[in-house]
Amino acid sequence: MAVTGWLESLRAAEKTALLQDGRRKVHYLFPDGKEMAEEYDEKTSELLVRKWRVKSALGALGQWQIEVGEPALPGAGSLGPELITESNSNPIFMRKDTKMSFQWRIRNLPYPKDVYSVCVDQKERCVVVRTTNKKYYKKFSIPDLDRYQLPLDDSSLSFAHANCTLIISYQKPKEVLVAESNLQKELKKVKTAHSSDGDCKTQ
């Protein structure tokens, strides 16, 4: 079963954990050299950050690719404040899950709710967002469902709009909820360092 297969690959990965600033940071190193870093709320175990890094063909480490959590500001630190402010007027896409749902937020979308259409594209295994005024279009996958090899279901999808932000939710299938619960049990077995004991590998 695919769900079991992904869990087994997580169990097989070399894991280190660090408790820092109220977050439990876990670093996974897979046999193929791929790295995954996750950050959980220490009290609620809610996933706050997930990012990936792979090595190039020459063995050089690539940039971290964020799957869950706040996106890094492009060029932050090298642009002047006025340029960063300007870029912030563009739509900003990010994923921020809840216990029961995968959730995405697209900021800086000022149009009313009835302008948006959000649906599942079964053929491409992705979620498609479009507006009737043709001002915005985006499609994105749900990597968790791909890893667990689970189907996408239109009835699990919903969306809301408030404060110029489109919030898209996809109810987690029961298989994912069970797998996430099992993973939390597995992570409790990982020896956890504290921030005073040294730096975390994910930094």
XYZ file of C-alpha atoms in Angstrom:
203
model
C 0.000 0.000 0.000
C 1.385 3.425 -1.016
C 0.631 5.043 2.358
C 2.704 2.397 4.101
C 5.486 2.806 1.524
C 5.912 6.530 2.234
C 5.851 5.929 5.986
C 8.520 3.252 5.600
C 10.735 5.651 3.641
C 10.369 8.204 6.477
C 11.259 5.548 9.039
C 14.307 4.541 6.999
C 15.599 8.116 6.678
C 18.340 9.337 9.004
C 16.616 11.788 11.358
C 17.812 14.470 13.733
C 15.580 16.692 15.851
C 15.985 20.010 17.650
C 13.673 21.898 19.979
C 14.003 25.638 19.407
C 11.740 28.674 19.909
C 8.679 26.528 20.619
C 9.222 24.511 17.460
C 10.292 20.911 17.009
C 12.572 20.879 13.979
C 13.162 17.551 12.273
C 15.718 16.922 9.530
C 15.459 13.845 7.303
C 18.295 12.515 5.138
C 17.113 9.898 2.657
C 19.351 7.168 1.177
C 19.323 8.921 -2.230
C 20.792 12.082 -0.656
C 17.549 14.052 -0.745
C 16.832 16.115 2.381
C 13.546 17.142 3.983
C 13.188 19.547 6.904
C 10.000 19.970 8.914
C 9.031 22.252 11.781
C 6.152 21.452 14.132
C 4.491 23.503 16.853
C 5.853 21.995 20.064
C 2.478 22.052 21.844
C -0.002 21.186 19.087
C 2.257 19.152 16.732
C 0.838 21.231 13.866
C 3.076 21.276 10.790
C 4.442 24.808 10.264
C 7.204 24.291 7.679
C 8.210 21.590 5.214
C 10.997 22.100 2.715
C 13.130 19.949 0.425
C 16.681 20.058 -0.871
C 18.304 17.839 -3.473
C 21.864 17.548 -4.729
C 22.771 18.429 -8.294
C 24.267 15.882 -10.682
C 27.695 17.116 -9.558
C 26.846 16.648 -5.888
C 26.376 20.321 -4.996
C 23.573 21.178 -2.573
C 20.665 23.028 -4.142
C 18.423 25.690 -2.618
C 15.715 24.705 -0.151
C 12.324 24.441 -1.884
C 9.444 25.333 0.447
C 6.398 23.044 0.320
C 4.638 24.267 3.478
C 5.125 27.607 5.232
C 5.855 31.243 4.429
C 7.667 31.759 1.114
C 10.976 33.598 1.281
C 10.844 37.104 -0.178
C 12.643 36.935 -3.546
C 15.805 38.971 -3.305
C 15.105 39.968 0.301
C 18.162 41.670 1.685
C 19.408 42.796 -1.724
C 16.473 44.981 -2.756
C 15.628 48.369 -1.380
C 12.498 48.676 0.809
C 10.604 50.410 -1.991
C 11.176 47.486 -4.391
C 10.152 44.910 -1.813
C 6.959 46.878 -1.113
C 6.166 46.938 -4.809
C 6.634 43.164 -5.164
C 4.287 42.640 -2.210
C 1.370 43.946 -4.281
C 1.571 40.827 -6.476
C -0.355 37.683 -5.461
C 1.570 35.667 -2.867
C 0.936 31.922 -2.785
C 1.690 29.860 0.322
C 0.561 26.683 2.026
C -0.400 26.598 5.696
C -2.056 23.367 6.813
C -4.428 22.744 9.689
C -4.886 19.508 11.627
C -7.743 18.365 9.383
C -7.015 20.083 6.059
C -4.329 20.952 3.554
C -4.688 24.690 3.139
C -3.341 27.319 0.744
C -3.546 31.091 0.950
C -3.207 33.448 -1.990
C -2.776 37.005 -0.759
C -3.354 40.237 -2.673
C -6.401 39.007 -4.583
C -8.952 41.835 -4.197
C -11.783 40.392 -6.309
C -15.095 39.266 -4.728
C -15.617 35.580 -3.949
C -18.019 34.928 -6.818
C -15.258 35.730 -9.317
C -13.206 32.676 -8.318
C -13.464 29.101 -9.528
C -11.533 26.369 -7.705
C -11.664 22.778 -8.931
C -9.721 19.535 -9.262
C -8.141 18.526 -12.575
C -8.169 14.732 -12.344
C -6.059 14.218 -15.457
C -3.187 16.402 -14.240
C -3.752 15.585 -10.528
C -3.817 19.223 -9.495
C -6.040 22.002 -8.163
C -6.903 24.783 -10.618
C -7.743 28.361 -9.551
C -9.118 30.820 -12.091
C -11.139 34.026 -12.142
C -14.015 34.892 -14.468
C -12.359 38.249 -15.165
C -9.220 36.368 -16.347
C -7.030 38.340 -13.936
C -5.615 35.307 -12.133
C -4.884 31.669 -12.990
C -2.901 29.073 -11.070
C -2.677 25.312 -10.798
C -0.838 23.396 -8.094
C -0.433 19.796 -6.992
C -0.959 18.276 -3.544
C 2.375 16.482 -3.011
C 1.070 14.574 0.022
C -1.600 12.846 -2.064
C 0.991 12.053 -4.739
C 3.335 10.505 -2.164
C 0.502 8.443 -0.687
C -0.844 7.733 -4.210
C -4.358 8.759 -3.214
C -6.984 10.160 -5.612
C -8.069 13.802 -5.628
C -11.706 14.376 -4.753
C -13.589 17.536 -5.766
C -15.944 17.149 -2.798
C -13.001 17.592 -0.382
C -12.236 21.018 -1.842
C -13.630 24.318 -0.534
C -12.611 27.974 -0.541
C -13.294 31.269 1.171
C -12.272 34.870 0.540
C -11.557 37.585 3.103
C -9.206 40.561 3.435
C -7.939 40.205 -0.151
C -6.894 36.612 0.570
C -8.255 33.498 -1.122
C -8.168 30.547 1.303
C -8.386 27.100 -0.315
C -8.911 24.026 1.862
C -8.747 20.333 0.995
C -9.990 17.948 3.670
C -7.318 15.401 4.489
C -8.342 11.815 3.657
C -8.546 9.467 6.637
C -5.492 7.579 5.312
C -3.418 10.756 5.604
C -4.696 11.534 9.117
C -3.762 8.019 10.272
C -0.344 8.255 8.605
C 0.366 11.658 10.187
C -0.598 10.289 13.596
C 1.755 7.332 13.094
C 4.548 9.680 12.021
C 4.161 11.756 15.203
C 4.558 8.551 17.239
C 7.672 7.740 15.216
C 9.151 11.213 15.745
C 8.763 10.883 19.500
C 11.373 8.111 19.319
C 13.928 10.488 17.765
C 16.408 11.905 20.281
C 15.726 15.650 20.471
C 18.458 18.193 21.134
C 17.735 21.656 22.525
C 18.879 24.876 20.886
C 21.583 25.305 23.516
C 23.067 21.904 22.539
C 24.044 23.023 19.058
C 22.710 24.102 15.716
C 20.016 22.225 13.887
C 20.924 20.631 10.598
C 18.004 22.332 8.886
C 19.463 25.773 9.180
